[in-house]
Coordinates of C-alpha atoms in Angstrom, one line a residue:
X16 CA 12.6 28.3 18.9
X17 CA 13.6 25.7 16.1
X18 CA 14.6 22.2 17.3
X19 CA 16.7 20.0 15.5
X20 CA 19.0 16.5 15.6
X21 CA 22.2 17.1 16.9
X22 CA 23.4 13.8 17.3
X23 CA 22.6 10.0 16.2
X24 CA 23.6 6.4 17.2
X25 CA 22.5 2.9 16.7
X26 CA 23.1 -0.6 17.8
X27 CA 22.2 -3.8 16.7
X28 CA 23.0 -7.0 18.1
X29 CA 26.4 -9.2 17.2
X30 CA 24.5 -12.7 16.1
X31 CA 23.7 -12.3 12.5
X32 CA 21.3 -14.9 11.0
X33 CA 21.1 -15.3 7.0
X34 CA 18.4 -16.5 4.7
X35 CA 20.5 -20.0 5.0
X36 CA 19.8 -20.3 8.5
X37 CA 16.1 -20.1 8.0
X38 CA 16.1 -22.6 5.1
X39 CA 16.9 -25.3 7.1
X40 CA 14.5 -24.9 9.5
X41 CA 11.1 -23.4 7.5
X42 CA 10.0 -24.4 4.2
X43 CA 11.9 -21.2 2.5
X44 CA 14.5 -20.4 0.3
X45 CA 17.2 -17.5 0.2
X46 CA 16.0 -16.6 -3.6
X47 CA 12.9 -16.8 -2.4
X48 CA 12.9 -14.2 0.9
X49 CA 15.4 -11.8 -1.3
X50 CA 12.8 -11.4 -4.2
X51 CA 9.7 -11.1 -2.1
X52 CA 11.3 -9.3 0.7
X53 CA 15.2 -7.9 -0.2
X54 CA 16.5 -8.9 2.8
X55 CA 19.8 -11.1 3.3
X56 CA 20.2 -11.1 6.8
X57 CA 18.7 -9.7 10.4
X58 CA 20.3 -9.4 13.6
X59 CA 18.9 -11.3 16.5
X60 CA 19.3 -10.6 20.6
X61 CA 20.6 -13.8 22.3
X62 CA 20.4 -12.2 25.7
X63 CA 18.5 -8.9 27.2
X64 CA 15.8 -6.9 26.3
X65 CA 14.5 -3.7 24.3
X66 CA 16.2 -1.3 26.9
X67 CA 19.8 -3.1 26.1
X68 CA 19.5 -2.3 22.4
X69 CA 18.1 1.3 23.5
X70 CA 21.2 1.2 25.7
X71 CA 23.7 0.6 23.1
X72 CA 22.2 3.3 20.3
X73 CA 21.8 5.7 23.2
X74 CA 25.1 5.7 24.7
X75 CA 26.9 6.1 21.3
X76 CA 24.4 9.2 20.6
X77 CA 25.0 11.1 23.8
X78 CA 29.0 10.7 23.3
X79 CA 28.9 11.7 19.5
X80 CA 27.3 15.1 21.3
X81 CA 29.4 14.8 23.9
X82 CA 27.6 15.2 26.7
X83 CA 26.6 13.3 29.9
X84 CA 23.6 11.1 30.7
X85 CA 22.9 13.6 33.7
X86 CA 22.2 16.6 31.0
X87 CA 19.5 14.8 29.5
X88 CA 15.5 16.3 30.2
X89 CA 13.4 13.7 28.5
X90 CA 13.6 10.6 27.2
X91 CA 11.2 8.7 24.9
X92 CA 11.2 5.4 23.6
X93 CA 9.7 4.1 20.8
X94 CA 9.0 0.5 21.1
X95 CA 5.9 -2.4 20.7
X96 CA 8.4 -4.6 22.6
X97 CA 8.8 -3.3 26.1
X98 CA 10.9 -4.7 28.5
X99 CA 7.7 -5.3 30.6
X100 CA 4.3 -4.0 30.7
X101 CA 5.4 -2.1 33.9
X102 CA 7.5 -0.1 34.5
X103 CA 8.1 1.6 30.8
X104 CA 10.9 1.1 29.1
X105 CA 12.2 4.4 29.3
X106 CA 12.3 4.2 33.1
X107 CA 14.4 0.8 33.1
X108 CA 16.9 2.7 30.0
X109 CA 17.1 6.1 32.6
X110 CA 18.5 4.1 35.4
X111 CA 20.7 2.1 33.0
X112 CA 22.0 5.1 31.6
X113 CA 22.4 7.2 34.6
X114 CA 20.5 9.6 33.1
X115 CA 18.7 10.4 36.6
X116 CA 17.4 14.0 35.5
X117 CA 15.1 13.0 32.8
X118 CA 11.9 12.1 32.9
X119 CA 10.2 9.9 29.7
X120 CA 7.8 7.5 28.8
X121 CA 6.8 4.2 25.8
X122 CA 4.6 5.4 22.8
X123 CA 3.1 2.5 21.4
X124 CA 3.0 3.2 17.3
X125 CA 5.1 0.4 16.1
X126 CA 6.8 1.0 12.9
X127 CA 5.5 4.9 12.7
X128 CA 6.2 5.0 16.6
X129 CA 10.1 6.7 16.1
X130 CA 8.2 9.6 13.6
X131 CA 5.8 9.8 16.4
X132 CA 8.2 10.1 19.0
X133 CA 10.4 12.7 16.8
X134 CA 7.5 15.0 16.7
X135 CA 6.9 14.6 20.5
X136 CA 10.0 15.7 20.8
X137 CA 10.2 18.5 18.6
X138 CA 7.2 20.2 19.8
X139 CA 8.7 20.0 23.7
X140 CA 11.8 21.7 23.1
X141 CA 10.1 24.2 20.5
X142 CA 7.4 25.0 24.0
X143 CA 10.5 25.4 26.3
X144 CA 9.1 22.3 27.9
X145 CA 12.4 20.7 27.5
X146 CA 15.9 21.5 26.3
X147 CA 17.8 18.3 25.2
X148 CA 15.5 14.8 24.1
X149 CA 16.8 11.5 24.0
X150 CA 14.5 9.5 21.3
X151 CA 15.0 6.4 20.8
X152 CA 13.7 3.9 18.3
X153 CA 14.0 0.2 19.4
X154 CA 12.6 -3.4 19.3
X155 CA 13.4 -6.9 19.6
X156 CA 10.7 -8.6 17.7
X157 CA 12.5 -11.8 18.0
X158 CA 10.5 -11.7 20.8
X159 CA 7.4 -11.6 19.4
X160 CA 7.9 -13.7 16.3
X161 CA 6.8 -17.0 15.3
X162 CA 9.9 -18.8 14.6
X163 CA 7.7 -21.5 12.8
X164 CA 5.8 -18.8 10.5
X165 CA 7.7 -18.8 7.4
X166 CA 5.2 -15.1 6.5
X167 CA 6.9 -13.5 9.4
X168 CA 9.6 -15.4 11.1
X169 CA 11.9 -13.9 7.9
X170 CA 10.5 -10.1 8.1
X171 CA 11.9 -9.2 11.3
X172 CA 15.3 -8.2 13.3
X173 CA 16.5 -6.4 16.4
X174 CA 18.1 -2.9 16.7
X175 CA 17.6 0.3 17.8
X176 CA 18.7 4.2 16.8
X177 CA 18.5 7.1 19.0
X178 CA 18.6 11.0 18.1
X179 CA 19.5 13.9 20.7
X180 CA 16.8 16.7 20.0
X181 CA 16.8 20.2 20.9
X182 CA 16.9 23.9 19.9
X183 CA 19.4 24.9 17.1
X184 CA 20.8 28.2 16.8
X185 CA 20.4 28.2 12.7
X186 CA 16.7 28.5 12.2
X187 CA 17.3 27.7 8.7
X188 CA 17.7 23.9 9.5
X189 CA 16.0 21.3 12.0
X190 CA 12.7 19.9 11.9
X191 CA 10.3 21.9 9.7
X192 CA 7.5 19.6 8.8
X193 CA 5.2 16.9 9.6
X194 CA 2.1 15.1 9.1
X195 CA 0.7 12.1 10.8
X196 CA -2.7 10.1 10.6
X197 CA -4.0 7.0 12.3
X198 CA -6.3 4.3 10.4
X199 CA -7.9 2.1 13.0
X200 CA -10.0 0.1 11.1
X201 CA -6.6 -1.6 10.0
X202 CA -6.3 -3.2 13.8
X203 CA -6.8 -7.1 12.9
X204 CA -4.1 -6.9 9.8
X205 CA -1.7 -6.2 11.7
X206 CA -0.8 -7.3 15.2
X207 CA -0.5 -9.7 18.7
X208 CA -3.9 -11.5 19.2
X209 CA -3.6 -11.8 23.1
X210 CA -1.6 -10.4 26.0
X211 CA -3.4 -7.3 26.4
X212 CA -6.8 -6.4 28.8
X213 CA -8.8 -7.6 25.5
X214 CA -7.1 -11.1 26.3
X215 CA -5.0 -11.7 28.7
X216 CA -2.1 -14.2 29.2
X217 CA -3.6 -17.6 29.7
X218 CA -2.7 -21.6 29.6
X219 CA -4.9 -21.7 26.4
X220 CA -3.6 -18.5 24.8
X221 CA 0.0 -19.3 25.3
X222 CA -0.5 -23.0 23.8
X223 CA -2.5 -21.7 20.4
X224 CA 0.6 -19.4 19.8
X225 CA -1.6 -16.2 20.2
X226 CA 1.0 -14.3 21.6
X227 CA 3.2 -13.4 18.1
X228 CA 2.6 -11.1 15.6
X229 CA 0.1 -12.4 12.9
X230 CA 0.1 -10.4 9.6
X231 CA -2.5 -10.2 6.3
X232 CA 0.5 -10.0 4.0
X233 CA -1.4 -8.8 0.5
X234 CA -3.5 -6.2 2.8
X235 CA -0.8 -4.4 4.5
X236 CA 1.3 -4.3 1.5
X237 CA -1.4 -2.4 -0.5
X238 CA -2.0 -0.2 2.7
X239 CA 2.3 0.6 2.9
X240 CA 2.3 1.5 -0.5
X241 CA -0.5 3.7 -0.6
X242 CA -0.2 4.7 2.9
X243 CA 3.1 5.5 2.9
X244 CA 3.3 7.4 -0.7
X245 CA 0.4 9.4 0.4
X246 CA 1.5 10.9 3.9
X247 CA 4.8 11.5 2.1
X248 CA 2.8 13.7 -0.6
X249 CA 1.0 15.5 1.9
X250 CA 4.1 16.2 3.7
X251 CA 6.0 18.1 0.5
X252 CA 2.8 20.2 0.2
X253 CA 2.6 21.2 3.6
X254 CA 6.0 21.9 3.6
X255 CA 6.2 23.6 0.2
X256 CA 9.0 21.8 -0.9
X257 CA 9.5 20.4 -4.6
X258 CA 10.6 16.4 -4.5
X259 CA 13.6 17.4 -7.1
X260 CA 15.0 19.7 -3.9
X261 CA 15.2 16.4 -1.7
X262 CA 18.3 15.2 -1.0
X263 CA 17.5 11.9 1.0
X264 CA 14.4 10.0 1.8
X265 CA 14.5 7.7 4.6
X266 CA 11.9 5.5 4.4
X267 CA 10.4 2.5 7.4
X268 CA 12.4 -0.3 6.2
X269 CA 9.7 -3.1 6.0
X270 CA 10.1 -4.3 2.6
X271 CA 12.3 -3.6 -0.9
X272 CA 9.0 -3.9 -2.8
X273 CA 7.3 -1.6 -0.8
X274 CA 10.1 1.3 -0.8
X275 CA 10.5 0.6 -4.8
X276 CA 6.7 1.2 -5.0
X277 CA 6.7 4.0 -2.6
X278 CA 9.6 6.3 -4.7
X279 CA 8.2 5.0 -7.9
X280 CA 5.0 6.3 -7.2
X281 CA 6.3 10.0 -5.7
X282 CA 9.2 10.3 -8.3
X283 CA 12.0 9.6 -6.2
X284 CA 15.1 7.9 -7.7
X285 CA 16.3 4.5 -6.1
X286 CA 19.6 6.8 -5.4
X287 CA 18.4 9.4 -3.1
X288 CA 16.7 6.9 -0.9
X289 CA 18.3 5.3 2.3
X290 CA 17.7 1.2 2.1
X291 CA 19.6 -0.8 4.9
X292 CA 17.0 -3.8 5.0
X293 CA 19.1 -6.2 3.5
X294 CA 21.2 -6.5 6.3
X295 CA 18.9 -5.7 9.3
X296 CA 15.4 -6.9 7.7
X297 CA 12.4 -5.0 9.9
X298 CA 13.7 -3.5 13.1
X299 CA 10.2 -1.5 13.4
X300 CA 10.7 1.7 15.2
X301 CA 14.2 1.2 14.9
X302 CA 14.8 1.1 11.2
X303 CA 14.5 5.0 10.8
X304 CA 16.5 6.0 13.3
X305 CA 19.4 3.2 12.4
X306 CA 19.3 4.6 8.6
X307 CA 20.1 8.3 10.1
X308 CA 22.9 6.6 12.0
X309 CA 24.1 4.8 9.4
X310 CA 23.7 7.8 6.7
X311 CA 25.4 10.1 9.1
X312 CA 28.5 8.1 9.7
X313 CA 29.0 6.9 6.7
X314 CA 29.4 11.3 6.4
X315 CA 26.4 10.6 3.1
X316 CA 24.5 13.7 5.0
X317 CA 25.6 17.1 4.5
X318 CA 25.0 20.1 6.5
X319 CA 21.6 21.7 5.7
X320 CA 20.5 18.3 3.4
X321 CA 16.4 18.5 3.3
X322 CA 15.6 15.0 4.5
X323 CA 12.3 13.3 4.2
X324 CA 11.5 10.4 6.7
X325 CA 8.7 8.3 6.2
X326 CA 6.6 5.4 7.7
X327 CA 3.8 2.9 8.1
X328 CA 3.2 0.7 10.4
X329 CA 0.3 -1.3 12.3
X330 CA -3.0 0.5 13.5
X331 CA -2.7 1.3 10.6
X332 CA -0.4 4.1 11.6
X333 CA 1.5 6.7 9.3
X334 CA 3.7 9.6 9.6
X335 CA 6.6 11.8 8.1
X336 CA 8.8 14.7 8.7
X337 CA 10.7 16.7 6.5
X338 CA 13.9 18.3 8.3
X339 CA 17.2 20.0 7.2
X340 CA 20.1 17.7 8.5
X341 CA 21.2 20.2 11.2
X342 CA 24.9 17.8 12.2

């Protein structure tokens, strides 16, 4: 049984905050984030949580297929920002979505954690294990960033995408590939000091501002790059397919430098590759999912495309899939 995407949706929030409004409250310019980063603009949640923004993408997805919240077996989200440690996230987006015949759960692989999730889902509809998967990519890492680190504050936004998986009557398309690999000796680069069993919420961590993301900028840049061009390349030898055959990359949307450096490296012209940043900056497990959205509606996909997506992400974390658009 071959499972494929039959459906896509995203949603990001209505605020929109520019380079401008950062100048004039960090020590940062707009020339300054576009060159090093590429991005213009991010979105930012004024009210709710990760399961709103799940809620959105999700709800678009299920009517583009056209079917009801009720005929949905499994959901998983991907997410580092949960609405609460307990329950998961996917519990509090069932009951918002009515979607009271599924069962679901988090994974935890930030920016990798929609790949992750896609192959989760592939593999329990391919089993029989369930017909029709709700994934959904989402964070709102305004949440967890510093406002007063000009190294992060500018990276990030909130959004999330959602894809309906499950079997495809033409075996010729769906998802046919993937490889995935975990680094951990990457952990300190990238990620939240406290919060966790390791350190738990306290007076003390709360005031040393240990509960945002902290980043070695230079270290995971070189990781991405390499990372990210390497899984890739595994990925198109696994799956035996020649770069010039495909049609779209869609790459984690972290950085402009690091997707330039990414298709340089493999080959790939600037052209076929989806880039959204600019206007959404570093959604995390959203970003993938949002590009397929995006993509899709803007009717760029065609029946059959071979698609490569592509990510890296803290842990350090990688992952890709190549599929054959199957909408």
């Amino acid at each position: 049984m071959r499972a494929g995407i039959t459906a896509v949706g995203h949603w990001v929030p209505p605020d929109v905050f520019t380079n401008e409004w950062f100048e004039q409250r960090l020590d940062t310019t707009d020339a300054w984030i576009r060159s090093r980063t590429g991005i213009a603009e991010r979105r930012f949640s004024m009210k709710g949580a990760t399961s709103d923004l799940a809620l959105g993408a999700a709800r678009r997805c299920l009517e583009q297929r056209g079917v009801e919240p009720d005929a949905v077996d499994c959901i998983i989200v991907a997410t580092m920002t949960p609405d609460r440690p307990l329950p998961s996230t996917a519990a509090i987006l069932q009951s918002k979505l009515g979607a009271l015949n599924a069962w679901g759960f988090d994974l935890s692989a930030a920016c990798s954690g929609f790949i992750y999730a896609l192959v989760t889902a592939t593999r329990l509809v391919e089993s029989g294990a369930a017909r029709l998967v709700l994934v959904c990519g989402a964070d709102k890492m305004s949440s967890v960033v510093d406002p007063l680190d000009r190294a992060t504050a500018v990276l990030f936004g909130d959004g999330a995408g959602a894809v309906l998986v499950e079997p495809v009557e033409d075996e010729s398309v769906g998802v046919l590939a993937h490889v995935c690999h975990m680094d951990g000796a990457g952990e300190v680069a990238l990620c939240i000091p406290s919060g966790g069993s390791l350190d738990p919420a306290s007076p003390e961590s709360v005031a040393s501002r240990r509960h945002f993301v902290v980043q070695d900028g230079p270290t995971v840049f070189k990781a991405a790059v390499t990372g990210m061009a390497q899984i890739t390349e595994d990925l198109l030898r696994r799956a035996d397919v020649p770069l010039d055959d495909v049609a779209w990359m869609v790459p984690h949307q972290a950085n402009r430098r690091i997707i330039e450096a990414v298709a340089k490296r493999l080959g790939m012209p600037l052209g076929r590759v989806v880039i959204n940043l600019d206007r959404y900056g570093n959604t995390v497990a959203g970003t993938i999912p949002i590009g397929l959205s995006e993509w899709h509606e803007q009717k760029r996909f065609a029946y059959g495309d071979r698609i490569v997506l592509s990510a890296f992400g803290a842990g350090f974390t990688s992952g890709a899939v190549y599929l054959r658009w199957s909408i």
